[in-house]
Amino acid sequence: MAQQDDEDKAEHPPQVTVCVIAYNSGPTLRTCLQRLAAQTFRDFEALVIDNDSPDPGDAAIAAEFPWVRLIRNAKNLGFTGAGNQGAREGRGCWYVLLNPDAYAEPDWLAKLVEAAGRHPQVSSFTSRQMVEGEPGLLDGLGDVMSITGIPYRGGYLNPDQGQAREGEVFSPCGAAMMIDRQLFLELGGFDEDFFCYGEDVDLGYRLQLAGEPTLLVPDATIHHVGSASSGGRKSEFAVFHGTRNRFWVLFKNTPALLLPLVVPLHLASLVLIYLKKDNRPHIRLILRAVAAAFAGAPKMFRSRAAVQRRRKAGLGEISRAMTWNPRDLSGRRPVIRPLRALR
C-alpha cells in the first residue's frame, strides 16, 4: 500500500509546493507550520529547508509535522540559494514561498489559487501582510519601486484603512508569494549573490522586464513577525545586505536611459536617510556596504546583459510601474494599479 501511495504521488503531483526556509527560526516555525496545516486548500506539498541552523531546534520542530519534507543543508545557502533549491526540489505547478515567521490565515492558499484561476495570464502573486500582534497594522501590500531606486513594502507600518485592492504591484514580497514554478526557474530564480534581502525585488524587476505582472491578492492574508531570523530590521546583517543589494538591483535591471537619473537619486536618498539621527550609528557600515556594492558592480553588469536580452517591456512600461512621487516613498504608501491588458 505504501508503494502504491508513492506511485500515486509521483503520477499526480500537487498543484502547489510551499517552501519554508528556516534559519534559527525557533518557535515561529512551529506556529507557521501549524497555520499551514490548517489551510482549507489541501492540494499542496510542504518543504522545510533547514539552512544549517546553529540551533538544531528548527529540524526538530519540522519533524513534528510528518507531512512536511525536511531538507537539511550542510551549509547556509541564504534565502536565495535555499529558495532556488526549493524550486528545484518541488513538484507543484505553483511555487509558494512562506517565511517561517509568517502565519497564514486558513484560506490564504485557497485565495492565491483562486486568483490564479481568475487571471490565467498572470504568473506571479503576492499576499496582504499584516503585522503579527498588531491588529489593523499593515506589514505590506506588495513591493514598490521608487524612481530613486529604493524599494519598499507598500503600506509598511501604516494603518489598514482599506487600501488593499486587487491590482498590480511592482514586485512580490518573498515573505508570502506564489509564482509559476517553471517561470521562476526559467528566469534563473533568485540571484544567489544577494544571499538575503532584496532578492524578491530583483526577481520582481526581472518579471517586469519580461512583461510578467505581479498581482496583489488582498484576500490572501498572512501575519508577519518580520526579520525574526536575521536579528531585526536594523541589525548589521540586515543593514549591510539591504544597502548593498539595493545597488545591485539597480545595476542589473534599470533600463539604460533611466540609469543616469536613478543612480544619483539613489545616492542622494541614501545620504538623506542615513543622516537621520537614529541611522547615524550605521554610517560606517553603510559606507562598507556601498563599497561592496560597487566592488560587485562588474559582476552585476555581466548579469545585466542576460537580463536585458530577455526584456520585453518598453521604457514607458517600466517607468509607469515605478512611483515618481516622493511622498509615496516617505510615507511608504502602497502603489496598486489596475491589472494591465497583456499581449
XYZ file of C-alpha atoms in Angstrom:
343
model
C 0.000 0.000 0.000
C 2.839 2.403 0.856
C 4.419 1.711 -2.554
C 1.081 2.402 -4.254
C 0.769 5.734 -2.371
C 4.259 6.720 -3.571
C 3.317 5.836 -7.148
C 0.114 7.884 -6.896
C 2.062 10.896 -5.628
C 4.541 10.581 -8.500
C 1.736 10.365 -11.080
C -0.339 13.152 -9.536
C 1.982 15.897 -8.341
C 0.475 18.538 -6.068
C -0.803 21.770 -7.517
C 1.304 23.827 -5.114
C 4.723 23.488 -3.492
C 5.094 25.543 -0.306
C 8.680 26.182 0.750
C 9.612 27.440 4.225
C 13.289 28.358 4.668
C 14.356 28.065 8.293
C 17.400 29.533 9.993
C 17.297 29.805 13.778
C 13.563 30.262 13.399
C 12.648 28.689 16.729
C 9.037 28.897 17.927
C 7.883 30.967 14.935
C 8.477 27.943 12.700
C 6.119 25.787 14.768
C 3.354 28.391 14.571
C 3.981 28.840 10.840
C 3.572 25.098 10.200
C 0.546 24.843 12.472
C -1.161 27.557 10.410
C -0.084 25.842 7.206
C -1.630 22.591 8.451
C -4.945 24.421 8.921
C -5.237 25.545 5.275
C -8.581 24.906 3.621
C -6.798 24.279 0.303
C -5.173 20.858 0.589
C -3.517 20.099 -2.758
C -0.045 21.160 -1.695
C 3.252 19.722 -0.551
C 5.372 21.429 2.093
C 9.152 21.657 2.157
C 11.104 22.960 5.126
C 14.718 23.731 4.279
C 16.904 23.914 7.369
C 19.669 26.243 6.210
C 22.350 24.812 8.520
C 20.856 26.488 11.593
C 23.291 26.612 14.539
C 20.245 25.926 16.694
C 19.190 22.334 15.923
C 15.655 23.136 17.052
C 14.468 24.031 13.551
C 14.869 20.494 12.252
C 13.298 19.050 15.406
C 10.276 21.339 15.031
C 9.838 20.436 11.364
C 9.992 16.749 12.286
C 6.901 17.232 14.469
C 4.883 17.543 11.242
C 5.033 14.234 9.334
C 3.504 15.741 6.180
C 6.471 18.120 5.845
C 9.515 17.101 3.779
C 12.583 18.277 5.685
C 15.732 19.142 3.739
C 18.839 19.748 5.864
C 21.628 21.726 4.243
C 25.263 21.236 5.193
C 25.843 24.986 4.910
C 23.770 28.151 4.915
C 22.785 28.859 1.307
C 20.994 32.071 2.225
C 17.392 32.765 1.341
C 18.391 32.890 -2.315
C 20.168 29.551 -2.548
C 17.599 27.727 -0.451
C 14.763 29.381 -2.390
C 16.215 28.089 -5.656
C 16.763 24.679 -4.078
C 13.101 24.519 -3.075
C 12.005 25.299 -6.625
C 14.169 22.509 -7.998
C 13.016 20.020 -5.357
C 9.329 20.931 -5.603
C 6.800 19.159 -7.811
C 3.950 21.658 -7.839
C 2.929 23.821 -10.777
C 2.890 26.792 -8.387
C 5.809 27.635 -6.126
C 4.947 29.365 -2.859
C 7.490 30.937 -0.524
C 6.423 31.474 3.071
C 8.673 32.920 5.753
C 8.965 30.880 8.964
C 7.731 33.926 10.899
C 4.671 34.383 8.662
C 1.361 32.994 9.911
C -1.235 32.313 7.233
C -4.982 32.729 7.555
C -6.797 29.408 6.895
C -7.927 30.453 3.397
C -4.604 32.040 2.382
C -3.567 29.365 -0.120
C -7.129 28.989 -1.378
C -7.306 32.710 -2.179
C -3.990 32.658 -4.050
C -5.048 29.654 -6.125
C -8.467 31.204 -6.791
C -6.768 34.387 -8.050
C -4.617 32.315 -10.394
C -7.786 30.728 -11.746
C -9.390 34.132 -12.333
C -6.282 35.512 -14.023
C -4.711 32.720 -16.099
C -2.461 35.264 -17.837
C -0.750 36.165 -14.531
C 2.130 34.078 -13.185
C 3.163 35.971 -10.037
C 1.060 36.761 -6.959
C 1.698 38.408 -3.607
C -0.204 38.496 -0.322
C -1.679 41.044 2.041
C 0.669 41.138 5.019
C -0.316 42.311 8.478
C 1.987 42.891 11.437
C 1.700 39.945 13.806
C 0.344 41.025 17.169
C -0.676 44.488 15.944
C -4.294 44.333 14.736
C -5.007 46.772 11.940
C -1.336 47.499 11.148
C -0.045 46.654 7.684
C 3.220 44.848 7.088
C 2.956 45.205 3.329
C 0.817 45.214 0.196
C 3.401 44.090 -2.302
C 6.707 45.805 -3.017
C 7.024 49.241 -4.611
C 9.969 50.611 -6.622
C 10.551 54.350 -6.367
C 12.306 56.397 -9.034
C 15.133 56.844 -6.506
C 15.809 53.126 -6.838
C 14.801 52.499 -3.235
C 12.190 49.758 -2.964
C 9.848 49.412 -0.025
C 6.898 47.338 1.129
C 3.764 49.235 0.249
C 1.857 50.312 3.347
C 4.549 49.091 5.753
C 3.578 50.053 9.337
C 0.625 52.075 8.063
C -2.896 51.570 9.440
C -5.024 49.244 7.356
C -7.669 51.648 6.078
C -8.908 49.620 3.163
C -6.007 50.491 0.843
C -5.769 46.876 -0.250
C -7.417 46.186 -3.556
C -6.656 43.593 -6.170
C -4.231 45.001 -8.693
C -0.687 45.121 -9.981
C 2.277 45.889 -7.770
C 5.902 46.243 -8.788
C 7.156 43.093 -7.091
C 6.023 40.225 -4.890
C 7.266 40.139 -1.312
C 9.242 36.968 -0.656
C 7.643 36.546 2.769
C 4.430 35.207 1.190
C 4.385 34.924 -2.593
C 3.269 32.487 -5.291
C 4.834 32.153 -8.728
C 4.671 29.745 -11.628
C 7.492 27.376 -10.694
C 8.641 26.819 -14.258
C 8.779 30.565 -14.916
C 10.761 31.068 -11.709
C 13.317 28.530 -12.900
C 13.401 29.931 -16.447
C 14.186 33.391 -15.081
C 17.071 31.932 -13.105
C 15.291 32.060 -9.755
C 16.830 34.279 -7.110
C 20.261 35.782 -7.668
C 22.394 33.816 -5.211
C 24.987 36.603 -4.977
C 22.382 38.555 -2.992
C 22.294 35.827 -0.283
C 19.465 37.583 1.557
C 17.467 40.849 1.263
C 16.346 42.472 -1.977
C 16.283 39.195 -3.889
C 12.492 39.353 -4.222
C 12.621 42.880 -5.675
C 15.347 41.773 -8.079
C 13.112 38.900 -9.187
C 10.136 41.267 -9.420
C 12.132 43.686 -11.571
C 13.077 40.844 -13.907
C 9.414 39.865 -14.083
C 8.570 43.461 -15.026
C 11.226 43.491 -17.750
C 9.892 40.173 -19.084
C 6.376 41.641 -19.282
C 5.098 39.470 -16.411
C 2.914 41.369 -13.910
C 2.614 40.643 -10.195
C -0.895 40.702 -8.750
C -1.688 41.643 -5.150
C -4.372 39.323 -3.755
C -5.778 41.308 -0.809
C -7.913 38.429 0.493
C -4.830 36.195 0.839
C -3.625 37.303 4.266
C -0.643 36.423 6.430
C 0.534 37.881 9.744
C 4.258 38.620 9.710
C 6.665 38.955 12.630
C 9.489 40.225 10.389
C 13.294 39.696 10.426
C 12.961 37.030 13.111
C 15.961 35.079 11.787
C 18.304 37.978 10.963
C 18.407 39.930 14.213
C 15.820 42.572 13.326
C 15.353 45.216 10.643
C 18.201 47.375 11.990
C 20.697 44.562 12.596
C 24.131 44.885 10.995
C 23.314 41.909 8.765
C 20.083 43.465 7.513
C 21.518 46.959 7.017
C 24.615 45.747 5.164
C 22.867 43.307 2.836
C 19.885 45.590 2.278
C 22.093 48.549 1.293
C 24.448 46.569 -0.927
C 21.699 44.628 -2.660
C 19.613 47.709 -3.496
C 22.506 48.950 -5.632
C 22.795 45.559 -7.281
C 19.095 45.591 -8.169
C 19.678 48.908 -9.946
C 22.846 47.836 -11.734
C 21.250 44.668 -13.090
C 17.797 45.809 -14.055
C 17.372 49.546 -14.585
C 16.857 50.427 -18.271
C 19.923 52.226 -19.650
C 18.108 55.524 -20.244
C 16.982 55.621 -16.605
C 20.353 54.778 -15.033
C 21.790 58.344 -15.201
C 18.703 59.569 -13.328
C 18.194 56.740 -10.853
C 21.757 56.200 -9.574
C 22.363 59.838 -8.455
C 18.892 59.958 -6.896
C 19.642 56.707 -5.094
C 22.907 58.053 -3.674
C 21.253 61.313 -2.604
C 18.389 59.444 -0.937
C 20.838 57.203 0.875
C 22.626 60.246 2.301
C 19.350 61.771 3.486
C 18.175 58.517 5.053
C 21.367 57.845 6.984
C 21.816 61.400 8.187
C 18.747 60.859 10.336
C 19.672 60.657 13.999
C 18.620 57.050 14.575
C 20.552 55.892 11.495
C 23.848 57.659 12.224
C 25.338 54.745 14.191
C 25.270 52.756 10.940
C 27.292 55.257 8.838
C 30.490 53.179 8.715
C 28.525 50.043 7.971
C 26.706 51.845 5.162
C 29.965 53.032 3.633
C 31.264 49.463 3.742
C 28.065 48.237 2.061
C 28.325 50.897 -0.673
C 31.961 49.919 -1.279
C 30.896 46.253 -1.528
C 28.106 47.219 -3.929
C 30.484 48.975 -6.322
C 33.105 46.241 -5.953
C 30.446 43.790 -7.127
C 29.205 46.074 -9.890
C 31.207 44.408 -12.720
C 29.589 41.053 -11.955
C 26.143 42.676 -11.780
C 26.674 44.344 -15.143
C 27.636 40.984 -16.639
C 24.365 39.608 -15.263
C 22.628 42.680 -16.643
C 23.439 41.677 -20.215
C 21.491 38.426 -19.852
C 18.598 40.165 -18.064
C 18.238 42.843 -20.722
C 18.312 40.282 -23.543
C 15.095 38.803 -22.138
C 13.448 42.199 -21.863
C 10.035 42.616 -23.480
C 8.717 45.689 -21.656
C 9.467 49.140 -23.054
C 10.925 52.073 -21.161
C 7.477 53.595 -20.742
C 6.065 50.428 -19.183
C 8.914 50.180 -16.670
C 8.667 53.887 -15.836
C 4.932 53.595 -15.206
C 5.477 50.571 -12.970
C 7.577 52.736 -10.623
C 6.375 55.569 -8.435
C 7.750 59.051 -9.163
C 6.009 60.638 -6.187
C 8.494 61.234 -3.307
C 5.607 61.188 -0.835
C 4.937 57.567 -1.680
C 8.428 56.613 -0.538
C 8.495 58.843 2.548
C 5.071 57.579 3.661
C 5.595 54.022 2.419
C 2.315 54.339 0.605
C 1.096 51.326 -1.351
C 1.059 51.675 -5.123
C -1.506 49.333 -6.674
C -2.540 49.720 -10.308
C -5.320 48.111 -12.336
C -4.176 44.893 -13.983
C -2.962 45.733 -17.460
C -4.222 44.000 -20.579
C -1.475 41.567 -21.543
C -0.383 40.991 -25.082
